[in-house]
Coordinates of C-alpha atoms in Angstrom, one line a residue:
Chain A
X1 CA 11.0 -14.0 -2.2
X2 CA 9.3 -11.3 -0.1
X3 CA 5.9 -13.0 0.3
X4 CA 3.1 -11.8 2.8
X5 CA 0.1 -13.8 3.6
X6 CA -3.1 -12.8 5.0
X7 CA -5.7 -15.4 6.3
X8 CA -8.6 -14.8 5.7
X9 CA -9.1 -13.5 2.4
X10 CA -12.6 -12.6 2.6
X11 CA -14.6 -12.9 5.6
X12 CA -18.5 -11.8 6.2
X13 CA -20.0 -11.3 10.3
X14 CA -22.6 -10.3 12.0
X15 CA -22.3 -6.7 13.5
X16 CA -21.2 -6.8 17.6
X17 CA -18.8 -9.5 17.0
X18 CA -14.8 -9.7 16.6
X19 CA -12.9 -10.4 13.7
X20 CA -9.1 -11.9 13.6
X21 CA -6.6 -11.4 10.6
X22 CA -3.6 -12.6 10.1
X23 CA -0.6 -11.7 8.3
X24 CA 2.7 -13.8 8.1
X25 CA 5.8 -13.3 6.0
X26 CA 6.7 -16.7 4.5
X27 CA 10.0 -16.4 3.6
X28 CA 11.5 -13.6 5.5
X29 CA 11.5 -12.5 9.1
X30 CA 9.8 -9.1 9.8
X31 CA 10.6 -6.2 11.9
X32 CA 7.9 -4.6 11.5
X33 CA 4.3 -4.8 10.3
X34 CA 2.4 -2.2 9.1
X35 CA -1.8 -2.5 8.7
X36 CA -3.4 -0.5 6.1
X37 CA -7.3 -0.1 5.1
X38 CA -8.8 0.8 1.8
X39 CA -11.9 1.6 0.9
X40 CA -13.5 1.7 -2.8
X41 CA -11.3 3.4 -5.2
X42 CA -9.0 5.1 -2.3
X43 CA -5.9 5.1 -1.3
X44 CA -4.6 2.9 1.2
X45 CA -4.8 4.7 5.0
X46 CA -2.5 3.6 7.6
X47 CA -3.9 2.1 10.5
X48 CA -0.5 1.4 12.8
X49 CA 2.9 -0.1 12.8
X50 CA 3.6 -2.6 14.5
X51 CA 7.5 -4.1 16.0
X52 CA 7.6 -7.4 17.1
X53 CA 7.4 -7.8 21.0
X54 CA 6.4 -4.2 21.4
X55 CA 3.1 -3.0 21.4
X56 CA 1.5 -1.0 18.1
X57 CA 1.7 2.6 17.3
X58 CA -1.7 3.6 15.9
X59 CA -2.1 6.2 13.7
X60 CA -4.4 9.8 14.5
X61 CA -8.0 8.8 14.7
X62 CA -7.7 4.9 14.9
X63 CA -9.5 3.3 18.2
X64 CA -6.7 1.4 19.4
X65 CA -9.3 -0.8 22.0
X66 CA -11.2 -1.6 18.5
X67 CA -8.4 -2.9 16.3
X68 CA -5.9 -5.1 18.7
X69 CA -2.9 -5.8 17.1
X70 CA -0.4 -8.2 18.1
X71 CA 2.8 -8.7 17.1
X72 CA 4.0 -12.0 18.6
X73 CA 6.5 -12.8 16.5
X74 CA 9.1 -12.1 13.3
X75 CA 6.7 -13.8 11.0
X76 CA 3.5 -13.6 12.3
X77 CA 0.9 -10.0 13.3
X78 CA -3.0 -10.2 14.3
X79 CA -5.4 -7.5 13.7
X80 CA -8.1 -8.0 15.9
X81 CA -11.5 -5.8 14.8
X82 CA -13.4 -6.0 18.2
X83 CA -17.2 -5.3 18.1
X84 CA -17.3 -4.6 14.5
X85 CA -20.0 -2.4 13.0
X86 CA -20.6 -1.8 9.1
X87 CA -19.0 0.9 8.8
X88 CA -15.9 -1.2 9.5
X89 CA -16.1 -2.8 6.0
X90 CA -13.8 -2.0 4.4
X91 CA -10.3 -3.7 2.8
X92 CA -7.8 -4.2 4.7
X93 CA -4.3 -5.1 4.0
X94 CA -0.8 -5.7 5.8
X95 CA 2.8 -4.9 5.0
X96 CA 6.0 -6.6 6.8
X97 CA 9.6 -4.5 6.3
X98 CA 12.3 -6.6 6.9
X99 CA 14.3 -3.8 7.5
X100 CA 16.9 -4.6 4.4
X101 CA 18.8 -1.8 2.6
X102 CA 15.7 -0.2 1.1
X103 CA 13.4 -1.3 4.0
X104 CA 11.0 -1.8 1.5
X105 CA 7.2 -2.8 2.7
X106 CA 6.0 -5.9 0.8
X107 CA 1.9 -6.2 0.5
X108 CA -0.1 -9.2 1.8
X109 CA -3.6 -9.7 -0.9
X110 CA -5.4 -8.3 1.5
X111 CA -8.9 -9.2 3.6
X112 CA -12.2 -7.9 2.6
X113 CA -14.3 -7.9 5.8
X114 CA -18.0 -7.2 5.1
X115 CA -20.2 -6.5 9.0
X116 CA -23.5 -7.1 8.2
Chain O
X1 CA -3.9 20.3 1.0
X2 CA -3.0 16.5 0.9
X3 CA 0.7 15.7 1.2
X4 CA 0.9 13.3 -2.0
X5 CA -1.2 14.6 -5.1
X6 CA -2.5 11.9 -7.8
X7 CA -4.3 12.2 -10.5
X8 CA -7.2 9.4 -10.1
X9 CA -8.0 8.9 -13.8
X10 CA -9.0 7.1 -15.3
X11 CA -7.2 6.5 -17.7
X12 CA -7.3 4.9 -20.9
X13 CA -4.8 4.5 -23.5
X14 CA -3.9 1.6 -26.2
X15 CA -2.2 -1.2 -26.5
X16 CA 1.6 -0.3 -27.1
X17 CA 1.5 3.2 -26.1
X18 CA 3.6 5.4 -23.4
X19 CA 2.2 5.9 -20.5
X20 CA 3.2 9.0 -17.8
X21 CA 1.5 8.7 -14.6
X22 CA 2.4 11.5 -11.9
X23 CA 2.4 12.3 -8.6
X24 CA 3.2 16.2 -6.9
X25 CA 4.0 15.9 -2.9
X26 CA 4.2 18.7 -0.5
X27 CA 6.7 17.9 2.1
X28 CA 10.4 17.8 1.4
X29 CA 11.4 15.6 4.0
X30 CA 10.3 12.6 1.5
X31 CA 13.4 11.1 0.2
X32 CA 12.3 7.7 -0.8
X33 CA 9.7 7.1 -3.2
X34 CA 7.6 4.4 -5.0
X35 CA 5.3 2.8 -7.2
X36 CA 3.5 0.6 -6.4
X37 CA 0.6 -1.6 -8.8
X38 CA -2.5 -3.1 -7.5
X39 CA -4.9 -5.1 -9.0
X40 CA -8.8 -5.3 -8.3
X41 CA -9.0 -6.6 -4.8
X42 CA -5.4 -7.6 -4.7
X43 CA -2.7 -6.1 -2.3
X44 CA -0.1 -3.4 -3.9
X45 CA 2.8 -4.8 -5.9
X46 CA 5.9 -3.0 -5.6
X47 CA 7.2 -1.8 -8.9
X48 CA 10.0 0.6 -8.1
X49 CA 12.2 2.0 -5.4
X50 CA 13.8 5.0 -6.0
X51 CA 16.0 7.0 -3.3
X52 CA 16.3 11.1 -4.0
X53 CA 16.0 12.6 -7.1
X54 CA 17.4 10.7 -10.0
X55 CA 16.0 7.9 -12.1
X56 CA 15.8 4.6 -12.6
X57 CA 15.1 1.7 -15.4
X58 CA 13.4 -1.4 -14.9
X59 CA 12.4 -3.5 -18.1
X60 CA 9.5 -1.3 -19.4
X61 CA 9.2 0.7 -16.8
X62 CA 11.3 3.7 -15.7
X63 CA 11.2 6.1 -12.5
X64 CA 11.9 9.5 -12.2
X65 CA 12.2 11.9 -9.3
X66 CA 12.4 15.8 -9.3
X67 CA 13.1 16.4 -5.5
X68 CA 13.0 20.6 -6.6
X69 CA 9.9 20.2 -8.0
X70 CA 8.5 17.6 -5.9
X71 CA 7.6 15.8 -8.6
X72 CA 7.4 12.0 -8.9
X73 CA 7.3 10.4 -12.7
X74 CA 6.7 6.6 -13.7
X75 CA 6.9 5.7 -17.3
X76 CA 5.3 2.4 -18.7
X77 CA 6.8 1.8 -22.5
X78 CA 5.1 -1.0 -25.0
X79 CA 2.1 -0.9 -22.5
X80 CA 0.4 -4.5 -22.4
X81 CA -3.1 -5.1 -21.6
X82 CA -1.4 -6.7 -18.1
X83 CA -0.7 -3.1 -17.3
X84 CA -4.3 -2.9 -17.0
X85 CA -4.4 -2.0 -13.2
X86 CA -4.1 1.1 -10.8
X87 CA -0.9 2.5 -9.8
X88 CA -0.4 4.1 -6.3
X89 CA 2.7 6.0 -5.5
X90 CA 4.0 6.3 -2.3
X91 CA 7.1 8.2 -0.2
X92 CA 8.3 8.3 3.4
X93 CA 10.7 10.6 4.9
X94 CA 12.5 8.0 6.8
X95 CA 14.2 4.7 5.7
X96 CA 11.4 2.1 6.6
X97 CA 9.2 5.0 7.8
X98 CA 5.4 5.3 7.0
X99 CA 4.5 5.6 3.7
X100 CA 2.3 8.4 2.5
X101 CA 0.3 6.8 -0.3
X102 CA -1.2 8.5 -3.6
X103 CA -5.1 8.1 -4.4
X104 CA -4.0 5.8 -7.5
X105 CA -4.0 6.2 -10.7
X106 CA -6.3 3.2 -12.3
X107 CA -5.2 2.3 -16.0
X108 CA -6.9 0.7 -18.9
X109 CA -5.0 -0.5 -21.8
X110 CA -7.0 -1.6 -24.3
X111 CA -6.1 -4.2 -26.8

């Protein structure tokens, strides 16, 4: 149980356009949604939280009209990179809580975007 | 000074050994804590949960928590090539709260 899928897994653009990930829970509903970036050999950053039907809290620093993220339902967030640049690549990966007795955040495999 | 300290290795050890990978944190609000493992472009597994000091035992692997030292342990016995990977801890003050990550620890056993 617990499994988080992100579509797509890799993707490559052109710099100026937008980019669309998605991340679903498969087998559980979600509460909330967390987004995450990584870069090479660092830690995982957080990015924003997410609860469905409400709109995202972004973390310090993070351009919240660059990366949209929508929340639409108990299974299913967007992370929108709008007018990416290459200095958006980078990894980036989601977590759903289903808000059980640990609230534990389970992973999705993540999305390597490249902005060429 | 970050909040959560790890070591980033790497480190190498071989196959069958004990491995001790270790994390120092700075804010005492933290009262849940994990490890997680990640594998070359994968997303983080989660390994163990552990809530206030104390440990706990999972199969090879076993979880400790100092909360007076603020000092996070995670033990990997009869390591396995598998274990090849790096290991991120991470803590949160707040039940479902944000989790402060680790750099990772990345971890070679060789056969």
């Amino acid at each position: 149980g617990a499994v988080v899928s992100q579509h797509p897994s890799w993707v490559i653009c052109k710099s100026g356009t937008s980019v669309k990930i998605e991340c679903r829970s498969l087998d559980f509903q979600a509460t909330t949604m967390f987004w995450y970036r990584q870069f090479p050999k660092q830690s995982l950053m957080l990015m924003a939280t997410s609860n469905e039907g409400s709109k995202a809290t972004y973390e310090q620093g993070v351009e919240k009209d660059k990366f949209l993220i929508n929340h639409a339902s108990l299974t299913l967030s967007t992370l929108t990179v709008t007018s990416a640049h290459p200095e958006d690549s980078s990894f980036y990966i989601c977590s759903a809580s289903a808000g059980g007795p640990g609230n534990e955040q389970f992973f999705g495999p993540g999305t390597r975007l490249t902005v060429l | 000074q970050k909040e959560v300290e790890q070591d980033p290795g790497p480190l190498s050890v071989p196959e069958g050994a004990i491995v001790s990978l270790n994390c120092t944190y700075s804010n005492s609000a933290f009262q849940y804590f994990m490890w997680y493992r990640q594998y070359s472009r994968k997303g983080p597994e989660l390994l163990m949960y552990t809530y206030s000091s104390g440990n706990k035992e999972d199969g090879r692997f076993t979880a400790q928590v100092d909360k007076s030292s603020k000092y996070i342990s995670l033990f990997i016995r009869d390591s396995q090539p598998s274990d090849s990977a790096t290991y991120l801890c991470a803590m949160s003050a707040t039940q479902g709260g944000k989790l402060i990550f680790g750099q990772g620890t990345e971890l070679s056993v060789k056969p």
